Amino acid sequence: MSGEYISYEEVIKMAIDAEKRLDFSKAIELYRSVRNELSVKDGSLVRYVNLLMEFEDFAQAKELLESLILKEKYYTKWSLGTLALVYERLGDTEKALVIYKKLGNEQKVKQIESSLELRKPKRIYIDKFISLFSGREDVFSIQTPEGYYPVRRPLSVKDVIEHFSGKKTLGIYVLRSDDTVKFAAVDVDVKKGISEDDEVVLNSCKNVAKEVYKKILSENLNAYIEYSGKKGYHIWLFFDMPVAAYKVRYVLRKIVEKIDVPEDIHLEVFPKQDKLNGGLGNLIKVPLGKHAKTGKWCVFLDENFRVVNAQHDFLLKINVNNSSIIDELFKEYFDDTGEVGNIDQDDIAPSEIRIGKRISKQPSSNVDNARHTVIEEKSENSEGKSNLNMLESSKVLKKVLRNEIRSKMNEPVVETLRNSCFIFSQMVAKVQAIAHISKEEERILAGILNHIPNGFEIAKSILGKTIDYSEEKVRNLFDSVGTIPITCEEIKTMVYNFGLMLDLSRCTCRFSQMMNTPVNYVKSDGDYIEKFDSEDIAKRLVEKTREKLELEIEIRRLKEILKKKLSSGSTIDFDGARISVLDSGEIRVEFF
């Protein structure tokens, strides 16, 4: 049809036919060819704009709509509403807001105003957020798709603004420097490995979260629900004053113990520890930001688990709990146990326990002071006071002493390993510097410590300073490494294979014992070999024999290739090794 005139009406008819055939590219091309003649009256302009919207050509749609409304004064619900949507998609939300207000679309107005507050939140929202989530003062954390990393400075207003806008996702270390907390949470989540499409398990998770929420409210505590951005929920509590972490932890654990938790659901209390003990402490991702892995917003929910409108306004409505309620609940639950001995050491800080009257806080290393405090308590146990207080006081002293003795027993072992094993020393230093080591490095650590006295406690004390620590993880590590310690050769292989940032330059240890392992520095091979499991030895032998066969095959192939590359009598020298080609053509490898 080249050179043949086609009328406007024919072009529009062809465009409509193309739409009916679902040939949308052709339809857009035809509408564009008569763009200046399109009309609202015959519906062609509306059809073209709708196509542009569907195929997300918002710039073209904006130009047409602005001309239609501003020049031709075509004010309809469709034209204004579509232009507002175009402005939204192009990021010009202020203009979109003006139109939605004219149209009386309250839902969109609230949505956009909330979005604008995320970018430029009012200072009152920021101040309330910082007040509520007041954790460790000198460090916070940022979540990435790979995990968290610590930022060693106080949280700033700019950090919170970026958290609200989704530019970064904040994690807060719960324990303050004096082992107190101003907020706490119960994390209810689906266990790892469960599909996000498993509606039954997800519904079960929601039901557990509802039960936790109700149980906390029943204790006259204010609590708030948050969707955590993945598969679970956080139930938050806030306090008017800092409260001893061990009290909050103990009370919350007692509350959640009443709940039947299905096998597929994991329930965790924050704070996860009573004392910092020199580490960073545990952290938790806080609300009103984006989950770094899923990209979903972490939002507050109402008691019916529906998303709360105007999230930042809701932030202002959060009521803190009076710290005295925790004191009362702690005493109530504590008295119900009957004696201190019924409480795990992890539940109660040994140097600060209510036993009739509160024991004054003592430095954890000062056993004499702790003993003096308990003796004072016993001397005050006059007529009319229960003899149980004396029994409890004695048990408190025993707990303090056991803690001190265990710590002192561990110190020489750790120091010996740090001074002797260069790899061990680097991993410990890395934990202290950045509060993190890789999974492979954790496995090396467990492969050494699993075979020495108090190894589990030592591992807890080292890994307890990492940002993703949990005792369960350490126990799983120890269960996975088996009864045979890791060897120096295996450590080197892991460093090479996984590209670990560990220096091997000083790893030249050659032990006279049966196994070449760092365990030899602190334990004789006769002691740890006795505990080897026969099946573990057999399994390790099979693995190493298979590795040997594979290496021998590779070595033969490399020699054959080198024969073709080098002539007889050639040599290649390396640091500590030499390769030479014999007159027979054989390859000789020498080490010196």
Coordinates of C-alpha atoms in Angstrom, one line a residue:
M1 CA 0.0 0.0 0.0
S2 CA 3.0 2.2 -0.4
G3 CA 2.1 5.7 -1.7
E4 CA -1.6 5.0 -1.2
Y5 CA -3.4 7.4 1.0
I6 CA -5.1 6.0 4.2
S7 CA -7.6 8.1 6.0
Y8 CA -7.5 8.8 9.8
E9 CA -10.7 6.7 10.2
E10 CA -9.1 3.7 8.4
V11 CA -6.0 3.9 10.6
I12 CA -8.1 3.9 13.8
K13 CA -10.1 0.9 12.5
M14 CA -6.8 -0.9 11.7
A15 CA -5.5 -0.1 15.2
I16 CA -8.7 -1.4 16.9
D17 CA -8.5 -4.6 14.7
A18 CA -4.9 -5.0 15.8
E19 CA -5.9 -4.8 19.5
K20 CA -8.6 -7.4 18.9
R21 CA -5.9 -9.7 17.4
L22 CA -3.8 -9.0 20.5
D23 CA -1.2 -7.4 18.2
F24 CA -0.6 -4.6 20.7
S25 CA 2.7 -3.4 19.2
K26 CA 1.1 -2.9 15.9
A27 CA -1.9 -1.1 17.5
I28 CA 0.5 1.3 19.4
E29 CA 2.4 2.0 16.1
L30 CA -0.8 2.8 14.3
Y31 CA -2.2 5.1 17.1
R32 CA 1.2 6.9 17.2
S33 CA 1.1 7.5 13.4
V34 CA -2.0 9.7 13.9
R35 CA -1.2 10.9 17.4
N36 CA -2.0 14.6 16.8
E37 CA -5.5 13.7 15.4
L38 CA -6.6 11.4 18.2
S39 CA -9.8 12.4 19.9
V40 CA -11.6 11.8 23.2
K41 CA -14.9 11.9 21.3
D42 CA -14.3 8.8 19.2
G43 CA -12.5 7.1 22.0
S44 CA -9.2 6.8 20.1
L45 CA -7.2 8.9 22.6
V46 CA -8.5 7.0 25.6
R47 CA -7.7 3.7 23.9
Y48 CA -4.1 4.9 23.1
V49 CA -3.4 6.2 26.6
N50 CA -4.7 2.9 28.1
L51 CA -2.4 0.9 25.9
L52 CA 0.5 3.1 26.9
M53 CA -0.3 2.6 30.5
E54 CA -0.5 -1.2 30.1
F55 CA 2.9 -1.3 28.4
E56 CA 4.3 1.2 31.0
D57 CA 5.2 4.0 28.5
F58 CA 4.4 6.5 31.2
A59 CA 6.3 9.4 29.7
Q60 CA 4.2 9.3 26.5
A61 CA 1.0 8.9 28.5
K62 CA 2.0 11.9 30.7
E63 CA 2.5 14.1 27.7
L64 CA -0.9 13.3 26.2
L65 CA -2.8 13.6 29.4
E66 CA -1.2 16.9 30.4
S67 CA -2.1 18.3 27.0
L68 CA -5.7 16.9 27.3
I69 CA -6.3 18.3 30.8
L70 CA -4.3 21.6 30.8
K71 CA -4.9 22.7 27.2
E72 CA -8.3 21.3 26.4
K73 CA -9.6 21.5 30.0
Y74 CA -10.8 17.9 29.8
Y75 CA -11.4 17.2 33.5
T76 CA -12.9 13.8 34.1
K77 CA -12.4 11.2 36.8
W78 CA -10.6 9.0 34.2
S79 CA -8.3 11.7 32.9
L80 CA -7.3 13.0 36.4
G81 CA -7.1 9.6 38.0
T82 CA -4.9 8.2 35.1
L83 CA -2.6 11.3 35.3
A84 CA -2.2 10.9 39.0
L85 CA -1.2 7.2 38.5
V86 CA 1.3 8.3 35.8
Y87 CA 2.8 10.8 38.3
E88 CA 3.1 8.0 40.9
R89 CA 4.8 5.6 38.5
L90 CA 7.2 8.4 37.4
G91 CA 8.0 9.2 41.1
D92 CA 6.4 12.6 41.1
T93 CA 4.3 11.7 44.2
E94 CA 3.7 15.3 45.3
K95 CA 1.7 16.1 42.0
A96 CA -0.1 12.8 42.4
L97 CA -1.1 13.7 45.9
V98 CA -2.6 17.0 44.8
I99 CA -4.8 15.2 42.2
Y100 CA -5.9 12.5 44.6
K101 CA -7.0 15.1 47.1
K102 CA -9.1 16.8 44.4
L103 CA -10.7 13.5 43.6
G104 CA -11.3 12.7 47.2
N105 CA -9.5 9.4 47.1
E106 CA -8.7 9.2 50.8
Q107 CA -7.0 5.8 50.6
K108 CA -4.5 7.0 48.0
V109 CA -3.9 10.2 49.9
K110 CA -3.0 8.3 53.1
Q111 CA -0.8 5.9 51.1
I112 CA 1.1 8.7 49.5
E113 CA 1.4 10.8 52.6
S114 CA 2.8 7.8 54.4
S115 CA 5.2 7.3 51.5
L116 CA 6.4 10.9 51.7
E117 CA 6.9 10.6 55.4
L118 CA 9.2 7.6 54.7
R119 CA 11.4 9.9 52.7
K120 CA 11.1 13.0 54.9
P121 CA 9.7 11.7 58.2
K122 CA 8.8 14.2 60.8
R123 CA 11.3 14.6 63.6
I124 CA 8.7 13.4 66.1
Y125 CA 8.6 10.0 64.4
I126 CA 12.4 9.7 64.4
D127 CA 12.7 10.7 68.1
K128 CA 10.0 8.2 69.1
F129 CA 11.7 5.4 67.1
I130 CA 15.1 6.1 68.6
S131 CA 13.6 6.3 72.1
L132 CA 11.7 3.0 71.7
F133 CA 14.6 1.0 70.1
S134 CA 17.3 2.2 72.4
G135 CA 19.8 -0.6 72.5
R136 CA 23.6 -0.7 72.7
E137 CA 24.8 2.8 72.6
D138 CA 28.1 2.5 70.6
V139 CA 27.2 0.1 67.7
F140 CA 24.2 -0.9 65.5
S141 CA 24.0 -3.2 62.5
I142 CA 22.9 -3.1 58.9
Q143 CA 21.2 -6.0 57.2
T144 CA 22.2 -7.1 53.7
P145 CA 21.0 -10.1 51.6
E146 CA 24.1 -11.9 52.9
G147 CA 23.6 -11.1 56.6
Y148 CA 24.4 -8.4 59.1
Y149 CA 27.5 -6.3 59.6
P150 CA 28.2 -4.0 62.6
V151 CA 28.6 -0.2 62.3
R152 CA 30.7 0.9 65.3
R153 CA 29.1 4.3 66.1
P154 CA 25.9 5.6 67.7
L155 CA 22.7 5.4 65.6
S156 CA 22.0 8.7 63.9
V157 CA 18.9 10.5 62.6
K158 CA 20.1 10.0 59.0
D159 CA 20.3 6.2 59.7
V160 CA 16.7 6.1 60.8
I161 CA 15.5 8.2 57.8
E162 CA 17.3 5.8 55.4
H163 CA 15.8 2.9 57.3
F164 CA 12.3 4.3 56.9
S165 CA 12.9 4.9 53.2
G166 CA 14.2 1.4 52.5
K167 CA 17.7 2.6 51.6
K168 CA 19.2 0.5 54.5
T169 CA 17.7 -2.0 57.0
L170 CA 18.7 -1.6 60.7
G171 CA 19.4 -4.2 63.3
I172 CA 19.7 -3.1 66.9
Y173 CA 21.9 -4.8 69.5
V174 CA 19.4 -5.4 72.3
L175 CA 21.7 -5.2 75.4
R176 CA 22.9 -1.9 76.6
S177 CA 26.4 -1.5 77.9
D178 CA 25.2 -2.0 81.5
D179 CA 23.4 -5.3 80.7
T180 CA 20.0 -3.6 80.7
V181 CA 17.3 -3.4 78.0
K182 CA 14.7 -0.8 77.0
F183 CA 12.9 -3.1 74.7
A184 CA 12.4 -6.8 74.2
A185 CA 10.7 -9.1 71.7
V186 CA 9.5 -12.6 71.0
D187 CA 10.4 -13.8 67.5
V188 CA 7.9 -16.3 66.1
D189 CA 9.1 -17.8 62.9
V190 CA 8.7 -20.8 60.5
K191 CA 11.8 -23.1 60.8
K192 CA 14.3 -23.1 58.0
G193 CA 13.5 -25.3 55.1
I194 CA 9.8 -24.8 55.2
S195 CA 8.3 -23.4 52.0
E196 CA 6.8 -19.9 52.0
D197 CA 3.9 -21.5 50.1
D198 CA 3.0 -23.9 52.9
E199 CA -0.2 -22.2 54.0
V200 CA -0.8 -24.7 56.8
V201 CA 2.6 -23.9 58.5
L202 CA 2.3 -20.2 57.9
N203 CA -1.2 -20.2 59.5
S204 CA 0.2 -22.2 62.4
C205 CA 2.9 -19.5 62.8
K206 CA 0.3 -16.8 62.9
N207 CA -1.7 -18.7 65.5
V208 CA 1.4 -19.1 67.7
A209 CA 2.1 -15.4 67.4
K210 CA -1.5 -14.6 68.4
E211 CA -1.1 -16.8 71.4
V212 CA 2.2 -15.2 72.5
Y213 CA 0.5 -11.8 72.1
K214 CA -2.5 -12.8 74.2
K215 CA -0.3 -14.3 76.9
I216 CA 1.8 -11.2 77.2
L217 CA -1.3 -9.0 77.4
S218 CA -2.7 -11.2 80.1
E219 CA 0.2 -10.3 82.3
N220 CA -0.8 -6.6 82.1
L221 CA 2.0 -5.8 79.7
N222 CA 1.6 -3.7 76.6
A223 CA 2.8 -5.5 73.4
Y224 CA 2.8 -4.8 69.7
I225 CA 2.8 -7.1 66.7
E226 CA 5.0 -6.7 63.6
Y227 CA 5.2 -8.7 60.4
S228 CA 8.9 -9.5 60.2
G229 CA 9.2 -9.3 56.4
K230 CA 9.6 -13.0 55.7
K231 CA 7.6 -15.8 57.2
G232 CA 7.1 -14.8 60.8
Y233 CA 6.3 -12.1 63.4
H234 CA 7.9 -10.1 66.2
I235 CA 5.9 -9.3 69.4
W236 CA 7.5 -6.2 70.8
L237 CA 7.6 -4.8 74.4
F238 CA 9.0 -1.4 75.4
F239 CA 10.0 -0.1 78.9
D240 CA 10.0 3.4 80.5
M241 CA 13.4 2.8 82.0
P242 CA 16.2 0.3 81.4
V243 CA 15.5 -3.1 83.0
A244 CA 18.0 -5.8 83.9
A245 CA 18.2 -8.1 80.9
Y246 CA 18.1 -11.3 82.9
K247 CA 14.8 -10.3 84.5
V248 CA 13.1 -9.5 81.2
R249 CA 14.5 -12.6 79.6
Y250 CA 13.4 -14.8 82.5
V251 CA 9.8 -13.3 82.5
L252 CA 9.3 -13.7 78.8
R253 CA 10.6 -17.2 78.8
K254 CA 8.3 -18.1 81.6
I255 CA 5.4 -16.6 79.7
V256 CA 6.1 -18.4 76.4
E257 CA 6.7 -21.7 78.2
K258 CA 2.9 -21.9 78.6
I259 CA 2.4 -22.1 74.9
D260 CA 2.3 -25.3 72.8
V261 CA 4.6 -24.7 69.9
P262 CA 4.3 -27.0 66.8
E263 CA 7.5 -28.6 65.5
D264 CA 7.6 -26.5 62.4
I265 CA 7.6 -23.2 64.4
H266 CA 10.7 -21.7 66.1
L267 CA 10.2 -19.3 69.0
E268 CA 13.0 -17.1 70.4
V269 CA 13.1 -14.5 73.1
F270 CA 15.2 -11.3 72.8
P271 CA 17.3 -10.5 74.7
K272 CA 18.9 -13.9 74.1
Q273 CA 21.5 -13.4 76.8
D274 CA 21.8 -11.9 80.3
K275 CA 25.2 -10.2 80.0
L276 CA 27.4 -8.8 77.2
N277 CA 30.6 -10.5 78.6
G278 CA 32.8 -8.4 76.4
G279 CA 30.9 -9.1 73.1
L280 CA 28.5 -7.1 71.0
G281 CA 25.4 -9.0 72.2
N282 CA 22.6 -10.3 70.1
L283 CA 20.8 -8.1 67.6
I284 CA 17.3 -8.0 66.0
K285 CA 15.9 -6.3 62.9
V286 CA 13.6 -3.4 63.8
P287 CA 10.3 -2.5 62.2
L288 CA 9.4 0.1 59.5
G289 CA 12.1 -0.9 57.2
K290 CA 12.5 -3.3 54.3
H291 CA 13.7 -6.9 54.8
A292 CA 17.0 -7.0 52.9
K293 CA 16.4 -10.5 51.5
T294 CA 12.7 -10.4 50.6
G295 CA 12.3 -6.7 49.9
K296 CA 9.1 -6.7 51.9
W297 CA 8.2 -4.0 54.4
C298 CA 8.3 -4.9 58.1
V299 CA 5.1 -3.3 59.3
F300 CA 3.0 -3.1 62.5
L301 CA -0.2 -5.2 62.7
D302 CA -3.3 -4.7 64.8
E303 CA -4.7 -7.4 67.2
N304 CA -6.4 -9.1 64.2
F305 CA -3.1 -9.2 62.3
R306 CA -4.2 -6.7 59.7
V307 CA -1.7 -4.0 58.6
V308 CA -2.1 -0.8 60.6
N309 CA -2.8 2.3 58.5
A310 CA -0.4 5.3 59.0
Q311 CA 2.5 3.3 60.4
H312 CA 4.3 6.3 61.8
D313 CA 1.3 7.7 63.5
F314 CA 0.9 4.3 65.1
L315 CA 4.5 4.6 66.3
L316 CA 3.4 7.6 68.4
K317 CA 0.6 5.6 70.0
I318 CA 2.9 2.9 71.4
N319 CA 2.8 2.8 75.2
V320 CA 5.9 1.8 77.2
N321 CA 5.6 -0.6 80.1
N322 CA 6.4 0.5 83.6
S323 CA 9.6 -1.3 84.6
S324 CA 8.1 -2.1 88.0
I325 CA 5.8 -4.6 86.3
I326 CA 8.8 -6.7 85.2
D327 CA 10.1 -6.6 88.7
E328 CA 6.8 -7.8 90.1
L329 CA 6.5 -10.6 87.5
F330 CA 10.1 -11.6 88.0
K331 CA 9.5 -12.0 91.7
E332 CA 6.2 -13.8 91.1
Y333 CA 7.7 -16.4 88.7
F334 CA 10.9 -16.6 90.7
D335 CA 9.0 -17.4 93.9
D336 CA 7.0 -20.1 92.1
T337 CA 10.2 -22.0 91.4
G338 CA 10.8 -22.6 95.1
E339 CA 14.6 -22.2 94.9
V340 CA 17.3 -20.7 92.9
G341 CA 18.6 -24.1 92.0
N342 CA 15.6 -24.7 89.7
I343 CA 16.7 -21.9 87.4
D344 CA 19.2 -22.5 84.7
Q345 CA 22.4 -20.5 84.8
D346 CA 21.5 -19.0 81.5
D347 CA 18.2 -17.7 82.9
I348 CA 19.5 -15.7 85.8
A349 CA 22.6 -13.6 86.1
P350 CA 24.5 -15.2 89.1
S351 CA 25.7 -11.8 90.4
E352 CA 22.4 -10.1 90.6
I353 CA 19.5 -12.2 92.0
R354 CA 16.6 -11.3 94.2
I355 CA 16.7 -13.5 97.3
G356 CA 14.5 -11.9 99.9
K357 CA 16.2 -8.6 99.2
R358 CA 18.2 -7.7 96.1
I359 CA 21.9 -8.6 96.2
S360 CA 23.9 -5.6 95.2
K361 CA 25.6 -5.9 91.8
Q362 CA 29.1 -7.3 92.0
P363 CA 31.9 -7.5 89.5
S364 CA 31.7 -11.0 88.0
S365 CA 35.4 -11.6 88.7
N366 CA 35.2 -10.6 92.4
V367 CA 34.4 -13.8 94.2
D368 CA 35.3 -12.4 97.6
N369 CA 32.8 -9.5 97.2
A370 CA 30.1 -12.0 96.1
R371 CA 30.9 -14.2 99.1
H372 CA 30.8 -11.1 101.4
T373 CA 27.4 -10.1 100.1
V374 CA 25.9 -13.6 100.6
I375 CA 27.3 -13.7 104.2
E376 CA 25.7 -10.3 104.9
E377 CA 22.4 -11.7 103.6
K378 CA 22.7 -14.8 105.8
S379 CA 23.5 -12.7 108.9
E380 CA 20.3 -10.6 108.2
N381 CA 18.3 -13.7 108.1
S382 CA 16.8 -13.1 111.5
E383 CA 13.9 -14.8 113.2
G384 CA 10.7 -14.7 111.1
K385 CA 12.5 -15.0 107.7
S386 CA 12.4 -18.2 105.8
N387 CA 15.4 -20.5 106.0
L388 CA 14.9 -20.8 102.3
N389 CA 16.8 -17.5 101.9
M390 CA 19.9 -19.0 103.5
L391 CA 19.7 -22.0 101.2
E392 CA 19.2 -19.7 98.2
S393 CA 22.1 -17.5 99.3
S394 CA 24.4 -20.5 99.5
K395 CA 23.3 -21.6 96.0
V396 CA 24.0 -18.1 94.6
L397 CA 27.5 -18.3 96.0
K398 CA 28.0 -21.7 94.4
K399 CA 26.9 -20.4 91.1
V400 CA 29.3 -17.5 91.3
L401 CA 32.1 -19.7 92.3
R402 CA 31.3 -22.3 89.5
N403 CA 31.3 -19.5 86.9
E404 CA 34.6 -18.2 88.1
I405 CA 36.2 -21.6 88.3
R406 CA 35.0 -22.5 84.8
S407 CA 36.3 -19.2 83.4
K408 CA 39.7 -19.7 85.0
M409 CA 39.9 -23.3 83.8
N410 CA 39.3 -22.1 80.2
E411 CA 41.8 -19.2 80.2
P412 CA 45.0 -21.3 80.0
V413 CA 43.6 -23.5 77.2
V414 CA 42.5 -20.5 75.1
E415 CA 45.8 -18.7 75.7
T416 CA 47.8 -21.8 74.8
L417 CA 45.9 -22.2 71.5
R418 CA 46.2 -18.5 70.7
N419 CA 49.9 -18.5 71.3
S420 CA 50.6 -21.8 69.5
C421 CA 48.1 -22.1 66.6
F422 CA 48.3 -19.2 64.2
I423 CA 44.9 -20.1 62.6
F424 CA 43.1 -20.2 65.9
S425 CA 44.6 -16.9 66.9
Q426 CA 43.5 -15.2 63.7
M427 CA 39.9 -16.5 64.1
V428 CA 39.6 -15.2 67.7
A429 CA 41.1 -11.9 66.7
K430 CA 38.6 -11.7 63.8
V431 CA 35.7 -12.2 66.2
Q432 CA 36.9 -9.5 68.5
A433 CA 37.5 -7.1 65.6
I434 CA 34.3 -7.5 63.5
A435 CA 32.1 -9.8 65.5
H436 CA 31.8 -12.3 62.7
I437 CA 33.6 -15.3 61.1
S438 CA 32.4 -17.4 58.2
K439 CA 30.6 -20.8 58.5
E440 CA 33.8 -22.6 57.4
E441 CA 35.8 -20.8 60.1
E442 CA 33.2 -21.7 62.7
R443 CA 33.6 -25.3 61.6
I444 CA 37.4 -25.2 61.9
L445 CA 36.9 -23.7 65.4
A446 CA 34.5 -26.5 66.4
G447 CA 36.8 -29.1 64.8
I448 CA 39.5 -28.1 67.3
L449 CA 37.5 -27.2 70.4
N450 CA 35.3 -30.3 70.3
H451 CA 38.2 -32.4 71.5
I452 CA 39.6 -30.4 74.4
P453 CA 38.5 -30.0 78.0
N454 CA 35.6 -27.4 78.3
G455 CA 35.7 -27.0 74.6
F456 CA 32.0 -26.3 74.3
E457 CA 32.1 -23.6 76.9
I458 CA 35.2 -22.1 75.2
A459 CA 33.4 -22.1 71.9
K460 CA 30.4 -20.3 73.5
S461 CA 32.6 -17.7 75.0
I462 CA 34.3 -17.0 71.7
L463 CA 31.3 -17.2 69.3
G464 CA 29.1 -15.5 71.9
K465 CA 30.7 -12.3 70.7
T466 CA 29.5 -12.7 67.1
I467 CA 26.4 -11.0 65.8
D468 CA 24.5 -14.2 64.8
Y469 CA 25.4 -16.2 67.9
S470 CA 23.1 -18.8 69.4
E471 CA 23.9 -21.7 71.7
E472 CA 21.9 -24.0 69.5
K473 CA 24.1 -23.2 66.5
V474 CA 27.2 -24.0 68.6
R475 CA 25.7 -27.3 69.7
N476 CA 24.8 -28.2 66.1
L477 CA 28.4 -27.4 65.1
F478 CA 29.8 -29.7 67.7
D479 CA 27.4 -32.5 66.7
S480 CA 28.5 -32.2 63.1
V481 CA 32.3 -32.4 63.4
G482 CA 32.4 -35.9 64.7
T483 CA 34.8 -37.6 67.1
I484 CA 38.0 -37.0 65.1
P485 CA 39.6 -33.6 65.4
I486 CA 40.4 -31.5 62.3
T487 CA 43.9 -31.8 61.0
C488 CA 46.3 -29.1 60.0
E489 CA 46.1 -30.4 56.4
E490 CA 42.3 -30.2 56.4
I491 CA 42.4 -26.6 57.7
K492 CA 44.8 -25.6 54.9
T493 CA 42.5 -27.3 52.3
M494 CA 39.5 -25.5 53.6
V495 CA 41.4 -22.1 53.5
Y496 CA 42.3 -22.7 49.9
N497 CA 39.0 -24.2 48.7
F498 CA 36.7 -21.6 50.3
G499 CA 39.1 -18.6 49.9
L500 CA 39.1 -17.9 53.6
M501 CA 40.9 -14.7 54.7
L502 CA 43.4 -16.6 56.9
D503 CA 47.2 -16.3 56.6
L504 CA 48.9 -19.7 56.3
S505 CA 52.4 -18.4 56.2
R506 CA 53.2 -19.6 59.7
C507 CA 51.3 -22.9 59.5
T508 CA 54.3 -25.2 59.4
C509 CA 53.5 -27.4 62.4
R510 CA 54.6 -31.0 62.2
F511 CA 53.6 -33.0 65.3
S512 CA 55.3 -36.3 66.3
Q513 CA 51.9 -37.6 67.5
M514 CA 49.7 -39.9 65.4
M515 CA 47.6 -37.0 64.2
N516 CA 48.8 -33.6 62.9
T517 CA 46.1 -31.4 64.7
P518 CA 46.2 -28.3 66.8
V519 CA 44.5 -30.3 69.6
N520 CA 48.0 -31.6 70.3
Y521 CA 48.9 -28.3 71.8
V522 CA 46.6 -28.8 74.8
K523 CA 45.9 -32.5 74.9
S524 CA 47.9 -35.7 74.4
D525 CA 46.9 -37.9 71.5
G526 CA 46.4 -40.8 73.9
D527 CA 43.5 -38.9 75.6
Y528 CA 41.6 -37.9 72.5
I529 CA 42.3 -41.0 70.3
E530 CA 40.6 -43.1 73.0
K531 CA 37.3 -41.3 72.3
F532 CA 37.4 -41.9 68.5
D533 CA 34.4 -43.7 67.1
S534 CA 35.4 -46.7 64.9
E535 CA 32.8 -45.8 62.3
D536 CA 34.1 -42.2 62.2
I537 CA 37.7 -43.5 61.7
A538 CA 36.6 -45.8 58.9
K539 CA 34.6 -43.1 57.2
R540 CA 37.5 -40.7 57.4
L541 CA 39.8 -43.4 56.0
V542 CA 37.5 -44.0 53.0
E543 CA 37.3 -40.2 52.4
K544 CA 41.1 -39.7 52.5
T545 CA 41.7 -42.8 50.3
R546 CA 39.3 -41.5 47.7
E547 CA 41.0 -38.1 47.8
K548 CA 44.4 -39.8 47.4
L549 CA 43.2 -41.8 44.3
E550 CA 41.8 -38.6 42.8
L551 CA 45.0 -36.7 43.5
E552 CA 47.2 -39.5 42.1
I553 CA 45.2 -39.5 38.8
E554 CA 45.5 -35.7 38.6
I555 CA 49.3 -35.9 39.3
R556 CA 49.8 -38.5 36.6
R557 CA 47.9 -36.3 34.1
L558 CA 49.9 -33.2 35.0
K559 CA 53.2 -35.1 34.6
E560 CA 52.1 -36.3 31.1
I561 CA 51.3 -32.7 30.1
L562 CA 54.6 -31.4 31.5
K563 CA 56.6 -34.1 29.6
K564 CA 55.3 -32.6 26.3
K565 CA 56.1 -29.1 27.4
L566 CA 59.7 -29.6 28.7
S567 CA 62.8 -31.3 27.3
S568 CA 65.1 -33.7 29.1
G569 CA 67.3 -32.1 31.7
S570 CA 64.9 -29.1 32.2
T571 CA 64.3 -27.9 35.8
I572 CA 61.8 -25.5 37.3
D573 CA 62.6 -24.2 40.8
F574 CA 59.9 -23.1 43.4
D575 CA 60.1 -21.9 46.9
G576 CA 61.0 -25.2 48.7
A577 CA 60.5 -27.4 45.7
R578 CA 62.0 -28.3 42.4
I579 CA 60.6 -30.1 39.3
S580 CA 63.1 -31.7 36.9
V581 CA 62.9 -33.8 33.8
L582 CA 65.1 -36.9 33.9
D583 CA 66.9 -38.3 30.8
S584 CA 64.4 -41.1 30.8
G585 CA 61.7 -38.5 30.3
E586 CA 60.2 -39.0 33.8
I587 CA 59.2 -36.1 36.0
R588 CA 60.8 -35.8 39.4
V589 CA 59.3 -33.6 42.2
E590 CA 61.6 -32.8 45.1
F591 CA 61.0 -30.9 48.3
F592 CA 63.7 -29.2 50.4

